[in-house]
Short mmCIF file of C-alpha atoms in Angstrom, two decimals:
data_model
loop_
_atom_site.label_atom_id
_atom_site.label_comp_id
_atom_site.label_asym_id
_atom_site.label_seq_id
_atom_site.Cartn_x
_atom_site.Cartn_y
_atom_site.Cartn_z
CA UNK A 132 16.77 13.38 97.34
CA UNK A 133 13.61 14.51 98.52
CA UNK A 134 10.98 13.56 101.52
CA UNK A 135 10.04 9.76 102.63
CA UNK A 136 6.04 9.35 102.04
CA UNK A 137 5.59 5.97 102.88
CA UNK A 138 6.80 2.23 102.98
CA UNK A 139 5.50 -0.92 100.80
CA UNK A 140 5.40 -3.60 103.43
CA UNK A 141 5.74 -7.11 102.75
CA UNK A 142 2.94 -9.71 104.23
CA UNK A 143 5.09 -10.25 107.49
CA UNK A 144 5.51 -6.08 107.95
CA UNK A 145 9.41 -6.24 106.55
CA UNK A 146 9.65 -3.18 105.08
CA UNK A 147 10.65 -4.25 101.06
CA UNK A 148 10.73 -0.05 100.03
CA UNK A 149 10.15 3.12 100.56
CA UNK A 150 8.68 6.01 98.63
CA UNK A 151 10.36 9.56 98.43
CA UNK A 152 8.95 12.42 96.57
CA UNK A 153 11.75 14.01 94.62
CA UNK A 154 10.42 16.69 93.15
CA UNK A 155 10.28 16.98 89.28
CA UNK A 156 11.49 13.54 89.19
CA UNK A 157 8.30 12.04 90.82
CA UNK A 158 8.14 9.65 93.11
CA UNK A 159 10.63 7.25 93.27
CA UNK A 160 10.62 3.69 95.04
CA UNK A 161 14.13 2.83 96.97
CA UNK A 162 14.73 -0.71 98.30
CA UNK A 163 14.81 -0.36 101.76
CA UNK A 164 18.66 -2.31 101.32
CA UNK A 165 20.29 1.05 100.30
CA UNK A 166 18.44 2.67 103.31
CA UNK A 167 19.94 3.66 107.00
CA UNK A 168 18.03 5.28 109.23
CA UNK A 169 19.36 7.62 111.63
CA UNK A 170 16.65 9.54 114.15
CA UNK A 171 14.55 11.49 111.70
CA UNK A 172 16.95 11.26 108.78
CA UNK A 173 17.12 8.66 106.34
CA UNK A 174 20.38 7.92 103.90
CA UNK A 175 20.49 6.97 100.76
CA UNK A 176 23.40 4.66 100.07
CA UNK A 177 24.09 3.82 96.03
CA UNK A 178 23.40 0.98 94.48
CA UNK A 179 27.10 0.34 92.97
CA UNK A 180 28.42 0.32 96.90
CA UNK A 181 26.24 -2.21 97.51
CA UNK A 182 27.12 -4.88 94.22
CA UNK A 183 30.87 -3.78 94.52
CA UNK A 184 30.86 -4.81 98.08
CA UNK A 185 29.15 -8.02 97.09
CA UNK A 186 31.64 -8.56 94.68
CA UNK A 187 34.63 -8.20 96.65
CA UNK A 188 33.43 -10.26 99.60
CA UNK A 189 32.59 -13.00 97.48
CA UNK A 190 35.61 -12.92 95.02
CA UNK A 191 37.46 -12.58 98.39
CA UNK A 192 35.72 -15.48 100.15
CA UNK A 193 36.43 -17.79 97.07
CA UNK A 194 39.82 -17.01 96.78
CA UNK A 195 40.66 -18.25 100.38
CA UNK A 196 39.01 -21.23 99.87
CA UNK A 197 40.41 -22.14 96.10
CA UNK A 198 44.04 -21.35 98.33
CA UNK A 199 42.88 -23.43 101.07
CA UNK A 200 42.16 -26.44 98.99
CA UNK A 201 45.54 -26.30 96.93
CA UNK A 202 47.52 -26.08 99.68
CA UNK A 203 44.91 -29.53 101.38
CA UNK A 204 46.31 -31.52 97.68
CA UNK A 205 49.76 -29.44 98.11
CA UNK A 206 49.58 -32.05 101.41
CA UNK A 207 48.08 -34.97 100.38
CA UNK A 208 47.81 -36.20 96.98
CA UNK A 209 45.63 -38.90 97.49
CA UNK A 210 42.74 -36.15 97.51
CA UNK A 211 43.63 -34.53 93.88
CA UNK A 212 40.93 -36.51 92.56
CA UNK A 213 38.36 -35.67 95.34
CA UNK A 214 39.48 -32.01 95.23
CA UNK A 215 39.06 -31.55 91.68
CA UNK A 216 35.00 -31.55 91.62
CA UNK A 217 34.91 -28.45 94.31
CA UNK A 218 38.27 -27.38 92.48
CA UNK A 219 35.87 -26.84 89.32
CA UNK A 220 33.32 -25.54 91.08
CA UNK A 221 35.42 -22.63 92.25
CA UNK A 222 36.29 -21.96 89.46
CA UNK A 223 32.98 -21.79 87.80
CA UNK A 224 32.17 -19.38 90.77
CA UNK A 225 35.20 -17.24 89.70
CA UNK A 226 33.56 -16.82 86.14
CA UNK A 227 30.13 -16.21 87.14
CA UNK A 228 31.78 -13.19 89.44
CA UNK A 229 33.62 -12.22 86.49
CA UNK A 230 30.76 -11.84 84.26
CA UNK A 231 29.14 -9.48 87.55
CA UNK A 232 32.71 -7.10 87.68
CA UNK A 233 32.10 -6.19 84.18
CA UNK A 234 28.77 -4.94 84.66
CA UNK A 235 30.05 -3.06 88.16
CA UNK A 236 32.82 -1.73 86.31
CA UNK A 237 30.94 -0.13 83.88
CA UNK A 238 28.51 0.98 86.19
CA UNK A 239 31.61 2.44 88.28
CA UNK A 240 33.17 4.22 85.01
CA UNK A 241 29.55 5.71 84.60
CA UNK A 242 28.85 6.88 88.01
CA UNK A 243 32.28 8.65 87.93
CA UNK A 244 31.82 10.70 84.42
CA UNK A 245 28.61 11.78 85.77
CA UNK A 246 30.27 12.89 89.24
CA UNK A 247 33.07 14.62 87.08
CA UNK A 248 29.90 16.51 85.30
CA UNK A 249 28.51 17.35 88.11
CA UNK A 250 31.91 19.05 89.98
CA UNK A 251 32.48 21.04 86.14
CA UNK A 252 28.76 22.23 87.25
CA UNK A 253 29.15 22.93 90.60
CA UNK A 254 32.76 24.51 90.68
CA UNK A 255 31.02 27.03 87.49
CA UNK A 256 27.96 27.81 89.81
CA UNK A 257 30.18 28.93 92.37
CA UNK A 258 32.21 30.73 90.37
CA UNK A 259 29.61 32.70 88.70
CA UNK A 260 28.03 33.49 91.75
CA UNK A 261 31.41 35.05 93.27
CA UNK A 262 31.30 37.28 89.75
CA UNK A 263 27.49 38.12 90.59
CA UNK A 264 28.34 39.08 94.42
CA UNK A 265 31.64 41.26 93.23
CA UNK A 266 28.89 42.98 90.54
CA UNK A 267 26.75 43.77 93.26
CA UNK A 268 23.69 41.99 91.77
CA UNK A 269 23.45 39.48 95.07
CA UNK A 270 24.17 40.27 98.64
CA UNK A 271 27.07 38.64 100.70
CA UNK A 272 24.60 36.85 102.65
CA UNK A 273 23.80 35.26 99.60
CA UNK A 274 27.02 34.75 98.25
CA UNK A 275 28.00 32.84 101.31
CA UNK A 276 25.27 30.33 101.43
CA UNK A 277 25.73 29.63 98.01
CA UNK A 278 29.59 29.08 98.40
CA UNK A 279 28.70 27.02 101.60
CA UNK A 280 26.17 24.37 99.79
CA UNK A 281 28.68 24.25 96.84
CA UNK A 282 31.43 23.74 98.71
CA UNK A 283 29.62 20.91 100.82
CA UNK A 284 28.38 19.52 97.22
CA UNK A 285 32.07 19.41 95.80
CA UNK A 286 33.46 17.72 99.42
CA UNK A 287 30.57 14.73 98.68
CA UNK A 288 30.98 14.66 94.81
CA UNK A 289 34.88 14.28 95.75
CA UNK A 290 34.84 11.89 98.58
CA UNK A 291 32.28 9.79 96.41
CA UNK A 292 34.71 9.95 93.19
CA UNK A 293 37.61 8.86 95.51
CA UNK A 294 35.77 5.77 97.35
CA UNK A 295 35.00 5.03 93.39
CA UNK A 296 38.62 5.04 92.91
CA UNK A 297 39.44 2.83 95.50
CA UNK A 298 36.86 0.07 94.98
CA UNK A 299 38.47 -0.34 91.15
CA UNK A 300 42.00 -0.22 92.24
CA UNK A 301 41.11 -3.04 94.93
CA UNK A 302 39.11 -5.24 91.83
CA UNK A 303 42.71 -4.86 90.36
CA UNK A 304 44.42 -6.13 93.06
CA UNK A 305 42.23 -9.24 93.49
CA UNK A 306 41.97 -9.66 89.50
CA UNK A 307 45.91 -9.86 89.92
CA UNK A 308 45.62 -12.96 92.64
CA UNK A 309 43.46 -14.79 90.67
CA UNK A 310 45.21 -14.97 88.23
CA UNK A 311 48.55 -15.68 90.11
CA UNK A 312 46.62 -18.67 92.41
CA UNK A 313 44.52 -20.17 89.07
CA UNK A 314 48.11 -20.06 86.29
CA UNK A 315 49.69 -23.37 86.41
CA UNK A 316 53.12 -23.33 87.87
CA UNK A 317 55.80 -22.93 84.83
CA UNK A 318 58.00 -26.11 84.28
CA UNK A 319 61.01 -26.24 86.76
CA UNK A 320 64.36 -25.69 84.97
CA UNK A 321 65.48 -28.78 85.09
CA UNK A 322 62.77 -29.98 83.28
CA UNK A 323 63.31 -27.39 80.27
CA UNK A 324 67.01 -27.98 80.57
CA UNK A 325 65.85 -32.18 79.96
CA UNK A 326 63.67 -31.41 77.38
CA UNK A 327 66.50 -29.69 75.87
CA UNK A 328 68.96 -32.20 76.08
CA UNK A 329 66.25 -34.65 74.54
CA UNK A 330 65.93 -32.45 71.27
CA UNK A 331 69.54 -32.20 71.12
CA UNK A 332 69.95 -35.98 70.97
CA UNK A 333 67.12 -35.83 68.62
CA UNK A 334 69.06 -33.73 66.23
CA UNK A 335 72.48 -35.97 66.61
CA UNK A 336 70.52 -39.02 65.04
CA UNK A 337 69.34 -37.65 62.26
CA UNK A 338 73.06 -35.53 61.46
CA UNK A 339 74.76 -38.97 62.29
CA UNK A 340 72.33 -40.36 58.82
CA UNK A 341 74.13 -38.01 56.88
CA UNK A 342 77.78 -39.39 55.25
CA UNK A 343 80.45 -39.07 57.37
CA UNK A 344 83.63 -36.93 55.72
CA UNK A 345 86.72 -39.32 54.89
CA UNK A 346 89.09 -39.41 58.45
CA UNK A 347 92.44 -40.46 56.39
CA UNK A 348 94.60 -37.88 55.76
CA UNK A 349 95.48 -37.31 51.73
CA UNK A 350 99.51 -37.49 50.97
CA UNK A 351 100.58 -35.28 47.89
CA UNK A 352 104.21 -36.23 47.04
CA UNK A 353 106.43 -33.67 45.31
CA UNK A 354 106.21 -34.79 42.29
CA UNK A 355 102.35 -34.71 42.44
CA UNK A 356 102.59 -31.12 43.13
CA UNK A 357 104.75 -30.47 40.44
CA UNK A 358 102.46 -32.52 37.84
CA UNK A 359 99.73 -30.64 39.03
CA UNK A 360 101.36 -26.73 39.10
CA UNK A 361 102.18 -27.47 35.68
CA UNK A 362 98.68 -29.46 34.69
CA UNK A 363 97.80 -25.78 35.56
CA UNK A 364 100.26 -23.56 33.49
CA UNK A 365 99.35 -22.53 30.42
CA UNK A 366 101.52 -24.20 27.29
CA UNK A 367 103.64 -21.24 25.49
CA UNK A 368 103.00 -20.73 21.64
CA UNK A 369 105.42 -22.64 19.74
CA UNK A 370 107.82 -20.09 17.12
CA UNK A 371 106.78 -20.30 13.65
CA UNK A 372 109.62 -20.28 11.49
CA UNK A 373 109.41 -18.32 8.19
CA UNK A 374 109.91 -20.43 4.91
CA UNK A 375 113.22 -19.26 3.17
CA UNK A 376 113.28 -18.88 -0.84
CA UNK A 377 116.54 -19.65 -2.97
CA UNK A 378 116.98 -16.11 -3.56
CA UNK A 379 117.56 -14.64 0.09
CA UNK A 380 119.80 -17.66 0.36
CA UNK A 381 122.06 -16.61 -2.32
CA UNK A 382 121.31 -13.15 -1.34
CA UNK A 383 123.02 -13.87 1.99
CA UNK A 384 126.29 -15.65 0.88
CA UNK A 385 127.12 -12.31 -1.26
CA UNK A 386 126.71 -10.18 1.60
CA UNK A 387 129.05 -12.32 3.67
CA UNK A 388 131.25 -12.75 1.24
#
């Protein structure tokens, strides 16, 4: 980042940070907390390693004791109603450290684009600097030390990327416990299967309102049959019978005769 100039010291000496001249970027005041000091070097550690640890040992701390105290009422029941004051105040602690994920997360998905920027950057740097080397416009010397700081740059921006990866895939995992220990239990199957039952008897008592169908058999005799096949046959026309004058009578005999 650049070189440490000097410390801002609190009334009782404690260091509270530390100024490093960075260049074109100024100088730039970094809490001594994302310091270590080693001999004559000084690391910089990122402030997202610092709030996601935070967050995980807390989230972590909070789930063992919201587990603790269900399994104290799983025991006794008499303390349910003691138990559920600290119960809520769990829980309250579980939403506060929900509200602080989402702001880690995005300040996670952030650091990672920018790392992802910065390996396009690096990998192209290194690439044009092999072209420049097989051109002859730079010296092997050069070439080398170039490919040495860019590979060293790529092994941090990677290593970084993957820790990155690691702290939101164990978020996930806790996420997924909290929500298993804080879900009320679903209702045993017997339960359901009484519940059920109750409905069912529900629905007999208002069928058993409705008229019941006649239980006596109905008798037809033969003759009932009968009277009712023919009830249902149609009646045939009756023949009409032409009138007969005095002439085709007498017309008639003479042909017999």
């Amino acid at each position: 980042m650049g070189k440490v100039i000097g410390t801002i010291t609190d009334i009782d000496g404690s260091i509270q940070s530390v100024g490093v001249d960075c260049g074109a970027q100024g100088l730039q005041q970094i809490a001594y907390e994302q310091l270590v000091v080693q001999g004559s070097v000084v690391i910089f550690i990122p402030k997202w390693r610092l709030d996601s640890q935070r967050l995980l040992r807390e989230k972590q701390l909070t789930l063992r004791r919201l587990k603790a105290l269900i399994d104290i009422v799983s025991e006794n029941d008499d303390m349910k109603e003691d138990a559920e004051i600290i119960h809520e105040k769990y829980k309250s602690k579980l939403e506060s450290l929900d509200e602080l994920e989402n702001k880690i997360k995005s300040k996670l998905d952030a650091r990672q684009a920018a790392l992802e920027e910065q390996l396009k950057s690096t990998k192209m740097l290194l690439f044009d600097a092999k072209v420049q080397y097989k051109s002859n416009e730079i010296s092997e010397n050069t070439f080398e030390t170039v490919k040495s700081c860019a590979t060293e740059l790529i092994e941090h921006v990677t290593h970084e990327s993957a820790e990155i990866s690691n702290v939101k895939r164990r978020i996930a995992d806790l996420d997924a416990e909290v929500i298993t220990v804080t879900t009320p239990p679903k209702k045993e199957i017997q339960e359901s299967a009484v519940s059920y039952l109750g409905n069912s008897e529900q629905e007999q008592l208002v069928q058993s309102i409705l008229p019941e169908a006649p239980t006596d058999p109905v008798i037809h005799s033969e003759a009932t049959r009968a009277d009712e096949t023919e009830s249902h046959l149609p009646t045939p026309p009756k023949e009409v019978k032409k009138e007969t004058s005095h002439y085709d009578d007498w017309l008639g005999r003479m042909e017999a005769s």
